[in-house]
Short mmCIF file of C-alpha atoms in Angstrom, two decimals:
data_model
loop_
_atom_site.label_atom_id
_atom_site.label_comp_id
_atom_site.label_asym_id
_atom_site.label_seq_id
_atom_site.Cartn_x
_atom_site.Cartn_y
_atom_site.Cartn_z
CA MET A 1 16.30 -38.99 49.54
CA GLY A 2 16.57 -39.54 53.26
CA ALA A 3 19.54 -38.34 55.28
CA GLN A 4 20.72 -41.91 55.69
CA ASN A 5 21.16 -42.14 51.92
CA MET A 6 23.78 -39.39 51.78
CA GLN A 7 26.46 -41.25 53.72
CA ALA A 8 28.76 -41.54 50.69
CA VAL A 9 28.66 -37.77 50.22
CA LYS A 10 29.64 -37.19 53.84
CA ILE A 11 32.46 -39.70 53.51
CA ALA A 12 33.75 -37.95 50.39
CA GLU A 13 33.57 -34.60 52.15
CA SER A 14 35.61 -35.99 55.04
CA PHE A 15 38.55 -36.46 52.62
CA GLN A 16 38.38 -32.95 51.13
CA ASP A 17 40.88 -31.17 53.36
CA GLU A 18 43.52 -33.86 52.90
CA ILE A 19 42.97 -34.04 49.15
CA ARG A 20 43.30 -30.25 48.80
CA SER A 21 46.53 -30.27 50.80
CA ARG A 22 48.01 -32.99 48.59
CA ALA A 23 46.66 -31.82 45.22
CA ALA A 24 49.94 -30.34 43.98
CA ASP A 25 51.89 -33.47 44.92
CA ILE A 26 49.27 -35.68 43.22
CA GLU A 27 49.55 -33.67 40.02
CA ALA A 28 53.36 -33.78 40.12
CA ALA A 29 53.39 -37.54 40.71
CA ARG A 30 50.81 -38.04 37.91
CA ARG A 31 48.94 -40.66 39.91
CA LEU A 32 46.70 -41.31 42.89
CA PRO A 33 48.82 -42.08 46.01
CA GLU A 34 48.45 -45.65 47.24
CA ASP A 35 47.83 -44.66 50.85
CA LEU A 36 45.02 -42.29 49.88
CA ALA A 37 43.53 -44.85 47.49
CA ASP A 38 43.63 -47.52 50.20
CA ARG A 39 41.79 -45.33 52.71
CA MET A 40 39.21 -44.25 50.14
CA ALA A 41 38.70 -47.93 49.30
CA ASP A 42 38.34 -48.85 52.98
CA ALA A 43 35.73 -46.08 53.25
CA GLY A 44 33.76 -47.60 50.36
CA LEU A 45 34.15 -44.77 47.83
CA PHE A 46 35.13 -47.14 45.02
CA ARG A 47 32.25 -49.55 45.77
CA LEU A 48 29.28 -47.20 45.52
CA LEU A 49 27.71 -49.14 42.62
CA VAL A 50 28.74 -52.65 43.70
CA PRO A 51 25.70 -54.72 44.82
CA THR A 52 25.15 -54.99 48.56
CA ALA A 53 25.32 -58.79 48.14
CA TYR A 54 29.07 -58.35 47.55
CA GLY A 55 29.71 -55.75 50.22
CA GLY A 56 29.01 -52.72 48.05
CA ALA A 57 26.84 -49.71 48.85
CA GLN A 58 24.46 -50.02 45.84
CA VAL A 59 23.61 -46.33 46.22
CA HIS A 60 20.96 -44.26 44.48
CA PRO A 61 22.44 -42.57 41.36
CA ARG A 62 21.97 -39.15 42.99
CA GLU A 63 24.24 -40.18 45.85
CA PHE A 64 26.80 -41.55 43.41
CA PHE A 65 26.70 -38.25 41.50
CA ASP A 66 26.97 -36.02 44.57
CA SER A 67 29.78 -38.08 46.09
CA LEU A 68 31.89 -37.60 42.96
CA MET A 69 31.11 -33.89 42.92
CA ALA A 70 32.27 -33.64 46.53
CA THR A 71 35.60 -35.35 45.83
CA ALA A 72 36.24 -33.39 42.62
CA ARG A 73 35.47 -30.17 44.50
CA ALA A 74 38.73 -30.87 46.33
CA ASP A 75 40.70 -32.17 43.32
CA GLY A 76 39.46 -33.19 39.89
CA ALA A 77 42.02 -35.96 39.41
CA VAL A 78 41.08 -37.73 42.63
CA GLY A 79 37.39 -37.40 41.78
CA TRP A 80 38.13 -38.87 38.35
CA CYS A 81 39.88 -41.92 39.82
CA GLN A 82 36.99 -42.46 42.22
CA MET A 83 34.58 -42.22 39.28
CA ILE A 84 36.46 -44.81 37.22
CA GLY A 85 36.66 -47.19 40.16
CA ALA A 86 32.99 -46.79 41.06
CA THR A 87 31.66 -47.22 37.53
CA THR A 88 33.83 -50.27 36.90
CA GLY A 89 32.47 -51.78 40.12
CA LEU A 90 29.02 -51.57 38.55
CA LEU A 91 29.97 -54.64 36.49
CA ALA A 92 29.82 -56.78 39.63
CA ALA A 93 26.07 -56.83 38.97
CA SER A 94 26.65 -58.49 35.59
CA LEU A 95 29.46 -60.98 36.20
CA PRO A 96 28.50 -64.50 37.37
CA ASP A 97 27.93 -64.70 41.12
CA GLU A 98 31.03 -66.85 41.59
CA TRP A 99 33.32 -64.20 40.15
CA SER A 100 31.58 -61.19 41.65
CA ARG A 101 31.93 -62.81 45.06
CA ALA A 102 35.59 -63.70 44.51
CA MET A 103 36.58 -60.28 43.14
CA TYR A 104 34.50 -57.97 45.33
CA GLY A 105 32.85 -59.92 48.14
CA ASP A 106 36.04 -61.61 49.34
CA ARG A 107 38.09 -58.39 49.12
CA PRO A 108 36.26 -55.51 50.84
CA ASN A 109 38.81 -52.90 49.69
CA CYS A 110 38.89 -54.04 46.05
CA ILE A 111 39.58 -51.32 43.48
CA SER A 112 38.69 -52.16 39.90
CA THR A 113 39.25 -49.86 36.94
CA GLY A 114 39.21 -50.17 33.19
CA VAL A 115 38.58 -48.91 29.67
CA THR A 116 35.42 -49.72 27.73
CA ALA A 117 36.76 -49.02 24.22
CA PRO A 118 37.06 -52.40 22.38
CA MET A 119 40.78 -52.15 21.63
CA GLY A 120 41.51 -55.76 22.58
CA ARG A 121 41.10 -58.94 20.53
CA ALA A 122 39.53 -61.94 22.28
CA ILE A 123 39.85 -65.40 20.70
CA PRO A 124 37.61 -68.13 22.22
CA GLU A 125 39.63 -70.87 23.93
CA ASN A 126 38.62 -73.66 26.35
CA GLY A 127 35.74 -71.97 28.15
CA GLY A 128 37.30 -68.55 28.01
CA TYR A 129 39.29 -66.23 25.79
CA ARG A 130 42.89 -65.62 24.83
CA ILE A 131 43.26 -61.83 24.83
CA SER A 132 45.79 -59.27 23.66
CA GLY A 133 45.30 -55.54 23.49
CA ARG A 134 46.48 -52.07 24.40
CA TRP A 135 44.13 -49.42 25.73
CA SER A 136 44.57 -45.67 26.23
CA PHE A 137 43.25 -43.76 29.25
CA GLY A 138 43.76 -46.45 31.91
CA SER A 139 42.93 -44.12 34.81
CA GLY A 140 43.86 -45.31 38.29
CA SER A 141 45.54 -48.49 37.07
CA GLN A 142 48.48 -48.08 39.47
CA VAL A 143 46.22 -48.61 42.50
CA SER A 144 43.90 -51.25 41.00
CA HIS A 145 43.48 -54.90 41.89
CA TRP A 146 41.45 -55.75 38.77
CA ILE A 147 41.62 -53.96 35.41
CA CYS A 148 39.17 -54.48 32.57
CA GLY A 149 39.42 -53.74 28.86
CA GLY A 150 36.94 -53.76 26.01
CA CYS A 151 37.52 -56.48 23.43
CA LEU A 152 36.18 -57.57 20.06
CA ILE A 153 35.39 -61.29 19.99
CA MET A 154 37.21 -62.78 17.01
CA GLU A 155 36.29 -65.74 14.81
CA ASN A 156 38.38 -66.83 11.84
CA GLY A 157 40.37 -63.63 12.04
CA GLU A 158 37.28 -61.38 11.87
CA PRO A 159 35.08 -59.81 14.57
CA ARG A 160 32.11 -61.98 15.48
CA LYS A 161 28.79 -60.33 14.57
CA ASP A 162 25.76 -60.00 16.82
CA PRO A 163 22.20 -60.66 15.52
CA ARG A 164 22.04 -57.08 14.19
CA GLY A 165 25.26 -57.55 12.21
CA ALA A 166 27.36 -55.32 14.50
CA PRO A 167 30.79 -56.44 15.83
CA GLN A 168 30.36 -58.28 19.14
CA SER A 169 32.34 -56.85 22.04
CA MET A 170 32.72 -57.46 25.75
CA LEU A 171 34.68 -56.31 28.80
CA ALA A 172 37.28 -58.69 30.21
CA PHE A 173 38.84 -58.44 33.69
CA PHE A 174 42.54 -59.05 34.27
CA PRO A 175 44.43 -59.31 37.57
CA ALA A 176 46.49 -56.12 37.88
CA GLU A 177 49.75 -58.06 37.88
CA GLU A 178 49.01 -59.30 34.34
CA VAL A 179 48.69 -55.75 33.00
CA THR A 180 51.61 -53.66 31.73
CA ILE A 181 51.32 -49.92 32.37
CA HIS A 182 53.05 -47.74 29.77
CA ASP A 183 54.14 -44.28 30.90
CA THR A 184 52.17 -42.15 28.42
CA TRP A 185 50.12 -39.72 30.54
CA TYR A 186 51.65 -36.31 29.81
CA THR A 187 48.67 -33.99 29.46
CA SER A 188 47.44 -30.46 30.06
CA GLY A 189 45.02 -31.42 32.82
CA LEU A 190 43.78 -34.19 35.13
CA CYS A 191 47.45 -35.09 35.39
CA GLY A 192 47.02 -36.92 38.70
CA THR A 193 44.69 -39.56 37.25
CA GLY A 194 47.59 -41.67 35.98
CA SER A 195 45.62 -42.44 32.82
CA HIS A 196 48.47 -44.23 31.08
CA ASP A 197 48.18 -46.83 28.32
CA ILE A 198 47.60 -50.35 29.62
CA GLU A 199 48.38 -53.60 27.80
CA VAL A 200 47.95 -57.35 28.06
CA CYS A 201 49.60 -59.91 25.80
CA ASP A 202 48.22 -63.40 25.28
CA ALA A 203 46.30 -63.39 28.59
CA TYR A 204 43.80 -66.17 29.28
CA VAL A 205 40.50 -64.94 30.77
CA PRO A 206 37.77 -67.39 31.89
CA GLU A 207 34.38 -66.64 30.40
CA GLY A 208 33.05 -65.79 33.86
CA ARG A 209 35.37 -62.78 34.10
CA CYS A 210 33.76 -61.16 31.06
CA ALA A 211 30.66 -58.96 30.77
CA VAL A 212 28.73 -57.63 27.80
CA LEU A 213 28.55 -53.84 27.71
CA GLY A 214 24.89 -52.84 27.43
CA GLY A 215 23.63 -56.30 28.38
CA GLN A 216 21.01 -56.94 31.03
CA ALA A 217 22.48 -57.15 34.53
CA ARG A 218 22.20 -60.39 36.49
CA VAL A 219 21.35 -58.56 39.74
CA ASP A 220 17.77 -57.34 39.47
CA ALA A 221 17.40 -53.92 41.10
CA PRO A 222 16.51 -50.40 39.85
CA LEU A 223 20.14 -49.26 39.92
CA TYR A 224 21.18 -52.02 37.53
CA ARG A 225 18.45 -51.16 35.05
CA PHE A 226 20.27 -47.89 34.41
CA PRO A 227 22.52 -48.14 31.33
CA THR A 228 26.21 -48.65 32.13
CA ILE A 229 27.14 -45.97 29.61
CA GLY A 230 24.58 -43.59 31.09
CA LEU A 231 26.03 -43.97 34.59
CA LEU A 232 29.57 -43.57 33.25
CA ALA A 233 28.54 -40.36 31.49
CA LEU A 234 26.91 -39.05 34.67
CA GLY A 235 30.09 -39.87 36.57
CA VAL A 236 32.34 -38.04 34.12
CA SER A 237 30.04 -35.02 34.27
CA ALA A 238 29.86 -35.06 38.08
CA VAL A 239 33.64 -34.66 38.15
CA ALA A 240 33.39 -31.73 35.73
CA LEU A 241 30.75 -30.01 37.88
CA GLY A 242 32.83 -30.65 41.00
CA ILE A 243 35.76 -28.93 39.30
CA ALA A 244 33.49 -25.98 38.48
CA GLN A 245 32.35 -25.77 42.11
CA GLN A 246 36.01 -25.82 43.12
CA ALA A 247 36.55 -22.85 40.78
CA VAL A 248 33.67 -20.98 42.46
CA ASP A 249 35.27 -21.61 45.87
CA ALA A 250 38.68 -20.49 44.61
CA PHE A 251 37.31 -17.33 43.00
CA VAL A 252 35.42 -16.26 46.13
CA ASP A 253 38.59 -16.70 48.16
CA LEU A 254 40.66 -14.74 45.64
CA ALA A 255 38.12 -11.95 45.08
CA THR A 256 37.95 -11.04 48.76
CA ARG A 257 41.75 -10.63 48.92
CA LYS A 258 42.86 -9.33 45.52
CA VAL A 259 43.11 -5.60 44.81
CA PRO A 260 43.51 -5.28 41.01
CA THR A 261 46.24 -3.00 39.70
CA GLY A 262 45.14 0.61 39.33
CA THR A 263 42.33 0.49 41.90
CA THR A 264 41.85 0.55 45.67
CA ARG A 265 38.85 -1.76 45.63
CA THR A 266 39.00 -5.53 45.94
CA LEU A 267 37.99 -7.72 43.03
CA ALA A 268 34.89 -8.66 45.00
CA GLN A 269 33.69 -5.05 44.76
CA ARG A 270 33.78 -5.00 40.97
CA SER A 271 30.37 -5.38 39.30
CA ALA A 272 31.81 -7.45 36.45
CA ALA A 273 33.30 -9.94 38.92
CA GLN A 274 30.01 -10.13 40.81
CA LYS A 275 28.12 -10.82 37.58
CA ASP A 276 30.53 -13.53 36.41
CA LEU A 277 30.47 -15.26 39.79
CA ALA A 278 26.68 -15.29 39.83
CA ARG A 279 26.55 -16.65 36.29
CA ALA A 280 29.06 -19.39 37.13
CA LYS A 281 27.12 -20.41 40.22
CA VAL A 282 23.83 -20.72 38.35
CA LEU A 283 25.45 -22.67 35.53
CA VAL A 284 26.54 -25.29 38.07
CA GLY A 285 23.27 -25.24 40.01
CA ALA A 286 20.99 -25.40 36.97
CA ALA A 287 22.96 -28.27 35.44
CA ARG A 288 22.81 -30.19 38.69
CA ALA A 289 19.06 -29.59 38.99
CA TYR A 290 18.45 -30.86 35.47
CA THR A 291 20.53 -33.93 36.30
CA TYR A 292 18.43 -34.64 39.39
CA GLU A 293 15.29 -34.43 37.26
CA ALA A 294 16.73 -36.82 34.65
CA ILE A 295 17.88 -39.28 37.32
CA ASP A 296 14.55 -39.19 39.13
CA GLN A 297 12.61 -39.83 35.92
CA ALA A 298 14.89 -42.75 35.11
CA TRP A 299 14.65 -44.14 38.64
CA ALA A 300 10.85 -44.01 38.58
CA GLU A 301 10.84 -46.03 35.35
CA ALA A 302 13.53 -48.41 36.62
CA GLU A 303 11.35 -49.26 39.62
CA THR A 304 8.58 -50.59 37.37
CA GLN A 305 10.24 -51.60 34.08
CA SER A 306 12.98 -54.13 33.31
CA ARG A 307 14.66 -51.73 30.87
CA LEU A 308 14.69 -47.97 30.46
CA GLY A 309 13.16 -46.47 27.34
CA ARG A 310 15.29 -44.75 24.73
CA ASP A 311 13.95 -41.28 25.57
CA ILE A 312 14.83 -41.73 29.26
CA LYS A 313 18.35 -42.93 28.44
CA ALA A 314 18.85 -40.08 25.98
CA ASN A 315 17.84 -37.59 28.66
CA LEU A 316 20.47 -38.99 31.04
CA ARG A 317 23.11 -38.51 28.35
CA LEU A 318 21.84 -34.99 27.64
CA ALA A 319 22.07 -34.08 31.33
CA ALA A 320 25.61 -35.44 31.53
CA THR A 321 26.81 -33.65 28.42
CA ASN A 322 25.19 -30.41 29.52
CA ASN A 323 26.95 -30.77 32.87
CA ALA A 324 30.38 -31.00 31.28
CA TRP A 325 29.95 -28.01 29.01
CA SER A 326 28.18 -25.90 31.63
CA ALA A 327 31.08 -26.66 33.98
CA ALA A 328 33.60 -25.54 31.35
CA GLU A 329 31.67 -22.33 30.75
CA ALA A 330 31.53 -21.59 34.48
CA VAL A 331 35.26 -22.18 34.92
CA ASP A 332 36.08 -20.04 31.90
CA LEU A 333 34.06 -17.14 33.30
CA LEU A 334 35.92 -17.25 36.62
CA TYR A 335 39.35 -17.86 35.10
CA HIS A 336 39.04 -14.72 32.97
CA ALA A 337 37.42 -12.70 35.76
CA ALA A 338 40.39 -13.45 38.02
CA GLY A 339 42.83 -11.80 35.63
CA ALA A 340 46.55 -12.54 35.68
CA SER A 341 46.31 -14.08 39.16
CA ALA A 342 44.82 -17.19 37.55
CA ILE A 343 47.88 -18.05 35.46
CA TYR A 344 50.22 -18.98 38.33
CA GLU A 345 50.82 -22.56 39.39
CA SER A 346 49.76 -21.59 42.90
CA SER A 347 46.27 -20.69 41.64
CA ARG A 348 43.55 -23.30 41.95
CA LEU A 349 41.78 -21.57 39.06
CA GLN A 350 44.45 -22.48 36.52
CA ARG A 351 44.21 -26.10 37.64
CA CYS A 352 40.41 -26.01 37.31
CA PHE A 353 40.76 -24.47 33.85
CA ARG A 354 43.10 -27.22 32.67
CA ASP A 355 41.23 -30.07 34.34
CA VAL A 356 37.73 -29.18 33.17
CA HIS A 357 38.83 -28.84 29.55
CA VAL A 358 40.33 -32.32 29.66
CA ALA A 359 37.08 -33.67 31.13
CA THR A 360 35.03 -32.24 28.26
CA GLN A 361 37.03 -34.32 25.79
CA HIS A 362 35.78 -37.63 27.19
CA ILE A 363 33.73 -39.43 24.56
CA MET A 364 30.81 -39.85 26.97
CA VAL A 365 30.22 -36.08 27.16
CA ALA A 366 31.84 -34.80 23.96
CA GLN A 367 29.94 -32.39 21.67
CA PRO A 368 28.68 -35.11 19.26
CA THR A 369 26.49 -36.44 22.08
CA PHE A 370 24.22 -33.45 21.58
CA GLU A 371 23.65 -34.65 18.02
CA VAL A 372 22.85 -38.17 19.20
CA VAL A 373 20.26 -36.86 21.66
CA GLY A 374 18.89 -34.50 19.02
CA LYS A 375 18.21 -37.49 16.77
CA VAL A 376 16.24 -39.19 19.54
CA LEU A 377 14.21 -36.03 20.12
CA LEU A 378 13.37 -35.99 16.40
CA GLY A 379 12.36 -39.65 16.36
CA ILE A 380 15.49 -40.76 14.49
CA ASP A 381 17.28 -43.96 15.52
CA PRO A 382 20.77 -42.84 16.68
CA LYS A 383 22.14 -46.35 16.00
CA THR A 384 24.36 -46.22 19.08
CA LEU A 385 24.22 -47.28 22.70
CA LEU A 386 22.77 -44.75 25.13
#
């Protein structure tokens, strides 16, 4: 990638000092501050995957990945909110041109967020749908202009079936003012994401504000031949790796200052600490390298094929899942190597420990994904979207 293609990473890095200085306040408030969200939006960090036709950056997936890592290196919760906004913006490539232009093109600082799980019920009505539903994990909803939710399409009181006999689902976009946010986000980590429950009741959504998850994008470009779920998984894992890199930074800073009880040497002079730091660093670096390889293979195929093959998509999911669990292992090594210093609220390591273990619980990178990829490697149909 040329230097000009790393602009989003440099922009994310330009926010790092401010984000670090506000991290404790963000966690206490349990949400992304509006002023910070507005400036990140103005800088384009929520529009990385929006097509250029609608004012987005339409970046290479590597740049998307590294930008999220850079933000999460300062604070995992802020990186998470950026990730949710960026991956939701990807749907601008699938909505009809009229709506993509109205939602994103006519509002350069638009922030869209949402939940893909089909917890809503959509009943066809007059060229659109009448929708009610409540979704968990509505990250960043407090600063959003548009919020989407996954829905089952209902007919005669039952989910409509697709040609394969599976329930038919879609993602519907709602203006933020139509969405109720329920104060439910009391968690061990990623507290500042504001991932409360969100709800709509009897909302009418025109058909043009709906997109099929896993469907072929309307905008024809290599980026939009990547699977939506695959890019979401990469985004989740980029935040996890950014948190792990933050832990490396925090441990180096601590180790050069701390003199453990009963010794006159700093922690940095202990061989066990040196070993754990080196292991943590290579866990992050190796995972990132494997991700680059998976992205590059997928990009090469996306440049010549209309759809990615199952093996390529499975490899993207494997890279993402490996990232999340490698990040957790790296953070665990450093948390324990730091000793009792890591348990205080003032320690960045305790925050990294809590945040990364929340990230690993996301369904896109949870342990069962290894089984799904294993099936593909063995030639078994996983019977799920990749």
